[in-house]
Tab-separated table of C-alpha atoms in Angstrom:
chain	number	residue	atom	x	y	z
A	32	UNK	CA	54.216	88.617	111.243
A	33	UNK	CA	54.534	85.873	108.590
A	34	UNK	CA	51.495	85.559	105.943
A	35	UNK	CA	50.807	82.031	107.085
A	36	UNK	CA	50.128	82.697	110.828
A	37	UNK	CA	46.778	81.571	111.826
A	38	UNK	CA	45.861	82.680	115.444
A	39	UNK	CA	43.527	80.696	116.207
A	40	UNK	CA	44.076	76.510	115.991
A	41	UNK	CA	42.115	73.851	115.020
A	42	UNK	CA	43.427	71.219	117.303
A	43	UNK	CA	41.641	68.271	115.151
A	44	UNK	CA	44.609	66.951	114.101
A	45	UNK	CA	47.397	67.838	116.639
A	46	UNK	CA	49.267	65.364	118.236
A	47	UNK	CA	51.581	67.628	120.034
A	48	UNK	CA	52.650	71.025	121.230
A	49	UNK	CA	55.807	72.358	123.414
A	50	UNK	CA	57.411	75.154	124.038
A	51	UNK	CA	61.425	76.119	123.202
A	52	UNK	CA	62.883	78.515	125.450
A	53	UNK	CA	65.124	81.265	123.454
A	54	UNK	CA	66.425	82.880	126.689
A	55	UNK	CA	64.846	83.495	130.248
A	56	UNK	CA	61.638	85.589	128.192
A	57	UNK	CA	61.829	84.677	124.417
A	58	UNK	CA	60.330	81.231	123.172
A	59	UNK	CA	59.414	79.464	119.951
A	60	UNK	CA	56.141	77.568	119.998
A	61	UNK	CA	56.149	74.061	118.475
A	62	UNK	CA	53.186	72.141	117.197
A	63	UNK	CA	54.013	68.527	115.822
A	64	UNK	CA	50.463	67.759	113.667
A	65	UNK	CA	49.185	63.769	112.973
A	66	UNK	CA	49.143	64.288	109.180
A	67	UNK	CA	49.574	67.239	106.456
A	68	UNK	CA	46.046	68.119	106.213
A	69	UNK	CA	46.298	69.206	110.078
A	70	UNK	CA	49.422	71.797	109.096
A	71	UNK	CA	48.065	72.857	106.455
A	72	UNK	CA	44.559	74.130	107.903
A	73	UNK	CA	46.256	75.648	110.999
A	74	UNK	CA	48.965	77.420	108.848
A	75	UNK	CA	47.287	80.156	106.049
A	76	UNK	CA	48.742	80.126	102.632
A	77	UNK	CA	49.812	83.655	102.802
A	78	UNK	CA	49.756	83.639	98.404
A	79	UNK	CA	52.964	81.141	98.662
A	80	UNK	CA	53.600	79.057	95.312
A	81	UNK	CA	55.306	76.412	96.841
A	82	UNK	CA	52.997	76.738	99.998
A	83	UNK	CA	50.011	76.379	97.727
A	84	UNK	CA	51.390	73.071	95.850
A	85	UNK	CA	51.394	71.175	98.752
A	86	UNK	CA	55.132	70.734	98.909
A	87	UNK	CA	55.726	71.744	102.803
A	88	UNK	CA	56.341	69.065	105.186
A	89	UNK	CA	57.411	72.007	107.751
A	90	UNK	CA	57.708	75.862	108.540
A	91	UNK	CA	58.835	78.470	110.703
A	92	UNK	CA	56.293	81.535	111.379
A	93	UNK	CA	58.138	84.623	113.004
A	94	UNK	CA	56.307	87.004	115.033
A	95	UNK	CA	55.879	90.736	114.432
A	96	UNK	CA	58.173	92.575	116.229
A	97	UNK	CA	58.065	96.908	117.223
A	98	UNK	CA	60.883	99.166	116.084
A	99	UNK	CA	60.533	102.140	117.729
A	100	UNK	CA	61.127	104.761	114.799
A	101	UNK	CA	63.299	107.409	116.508
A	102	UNK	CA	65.695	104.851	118.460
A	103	UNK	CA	65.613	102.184	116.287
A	104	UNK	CA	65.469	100.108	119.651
A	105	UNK	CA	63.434	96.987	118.992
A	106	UNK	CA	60.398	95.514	120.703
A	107	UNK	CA	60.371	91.343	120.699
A	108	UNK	CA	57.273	89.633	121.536
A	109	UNK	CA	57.333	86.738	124.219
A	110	UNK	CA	56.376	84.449	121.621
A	111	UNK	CA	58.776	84.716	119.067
A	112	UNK	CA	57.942	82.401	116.534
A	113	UNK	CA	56.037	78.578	115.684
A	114	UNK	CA	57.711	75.523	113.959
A	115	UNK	CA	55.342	73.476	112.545
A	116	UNK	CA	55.850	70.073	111.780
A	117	UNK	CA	53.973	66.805	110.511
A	118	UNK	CA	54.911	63.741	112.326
A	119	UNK	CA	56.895	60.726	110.755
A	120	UNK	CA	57.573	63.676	107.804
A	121	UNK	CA	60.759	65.114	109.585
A	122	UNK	CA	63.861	64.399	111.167
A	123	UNK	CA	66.757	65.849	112.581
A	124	UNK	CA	67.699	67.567	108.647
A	125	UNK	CA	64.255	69.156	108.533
A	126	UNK	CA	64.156	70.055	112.327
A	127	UNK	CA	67.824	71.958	112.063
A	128	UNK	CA	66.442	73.974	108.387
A	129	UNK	CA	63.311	75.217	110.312
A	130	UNK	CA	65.696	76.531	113.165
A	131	UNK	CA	67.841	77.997	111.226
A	132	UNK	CA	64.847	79.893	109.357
A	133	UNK	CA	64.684	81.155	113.147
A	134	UNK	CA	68.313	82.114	113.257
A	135	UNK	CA	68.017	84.893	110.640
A	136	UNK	CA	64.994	86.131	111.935
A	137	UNK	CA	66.544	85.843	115.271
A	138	UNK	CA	69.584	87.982	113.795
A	139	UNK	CA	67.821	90.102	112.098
A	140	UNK	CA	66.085	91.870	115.053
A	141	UNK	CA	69.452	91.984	116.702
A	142	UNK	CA	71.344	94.086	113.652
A	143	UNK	CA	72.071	97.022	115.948
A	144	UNK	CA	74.492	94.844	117.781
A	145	UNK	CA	75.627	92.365	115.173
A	146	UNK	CA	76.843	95.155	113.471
A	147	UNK	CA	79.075	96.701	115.867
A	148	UNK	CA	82.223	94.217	115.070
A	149	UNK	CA	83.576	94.350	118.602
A	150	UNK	CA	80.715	92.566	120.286
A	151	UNK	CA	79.992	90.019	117.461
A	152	UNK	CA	80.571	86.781	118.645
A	153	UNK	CA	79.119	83.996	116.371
A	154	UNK	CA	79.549	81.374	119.269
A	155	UNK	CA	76.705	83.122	121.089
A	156	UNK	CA	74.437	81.812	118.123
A	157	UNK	CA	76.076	78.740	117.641
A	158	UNK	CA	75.466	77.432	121.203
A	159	UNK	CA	71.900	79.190	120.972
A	160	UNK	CA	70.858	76.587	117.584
A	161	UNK	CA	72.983	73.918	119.682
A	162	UNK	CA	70.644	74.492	122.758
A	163	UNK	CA	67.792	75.041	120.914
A	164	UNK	CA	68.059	71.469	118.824
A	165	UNK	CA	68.801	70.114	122.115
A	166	UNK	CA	65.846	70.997	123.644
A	167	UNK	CA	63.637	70.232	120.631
A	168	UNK	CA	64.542	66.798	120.722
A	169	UNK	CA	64.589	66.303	124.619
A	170	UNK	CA	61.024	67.545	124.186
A	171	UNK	CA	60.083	65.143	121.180
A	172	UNK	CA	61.679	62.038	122.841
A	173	UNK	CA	59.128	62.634	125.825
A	174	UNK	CA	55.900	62.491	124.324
A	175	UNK	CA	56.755	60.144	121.002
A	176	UNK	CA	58.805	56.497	121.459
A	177	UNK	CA	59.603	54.689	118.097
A	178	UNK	CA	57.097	51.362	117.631
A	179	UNK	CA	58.269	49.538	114.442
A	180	UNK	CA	60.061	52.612	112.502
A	181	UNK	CA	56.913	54.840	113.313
A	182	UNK	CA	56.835	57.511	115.934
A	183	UNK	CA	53.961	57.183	118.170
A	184	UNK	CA	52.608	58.984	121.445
């Protein structure tokens, strides 16, 4: 599990949370907070320079997953990982970078099969990240409508 994941939320300054189904079990948990300060108390520093400077706008947290050590078979959790993200901070650039942080952690619990050339097929991912932004920004455009150049609930 990533250094920064905080279990437990203080909801203070959320404005909004959804979820982003992966497949028919998997999903990514989103949390869209009013201001910086409301990220950065709900996400732990986890001994992150860059983290610690303030510079973050956004993130993606992965989940723990199992690997069984005698099968190698992997375990995924339901949830599979949280975007976080600070409203009027992001748009579609920083929304597509935090997804593709999910990509590679995505891929890299799936290794056993990427690896066997005759059943990689990188379309598989690429509609997955085209599905995924999709659905992130069906989601957003219900709950937020643009008032003046300002996203608002």
């Amino acid at each position: 599990m990533s250094e920064h994941y905080r279990y437990r939320k203080d909801k203070t300054h959320l404005s909004s949370t959804f979820r982003l189904p992966i497949d028919d079990y998997h999903y990514l948990k989103v949390y869209v907070w009013d201001n910086e300060d409301g990220m950065y108390e709900n996400v732990m520093e986890g001994g992150d320079p860059k983290w610690e400077s303030g510079k973050y706008l956004a993130c993606f947290l992965g989940m723990d997953y199992l690997e069984d050590d005698e099968t190698g078979e992997i375990s995924l959790p339901k949830l599979f990982g949280e975007i976080h993200l600070v409203l009027n901070k992001f748009g579609v650039g920083i929304v597509v970078h935090e997804l593709t942080h999910f990509l590679f952690y995505w891929m890299r619990t799936h290794l056993n099969t990427l690896l066997d050339a005759d059943t990689f097929d990188d379309e598989v991912f690429s509609l997955l990240m085209g599905n995924l932004n999709k659905k992130f920004w069906n989601a957003f455009y219900k709950r937020y409508e643009l008032v003046d150049g300002v996203w608002e609930r």
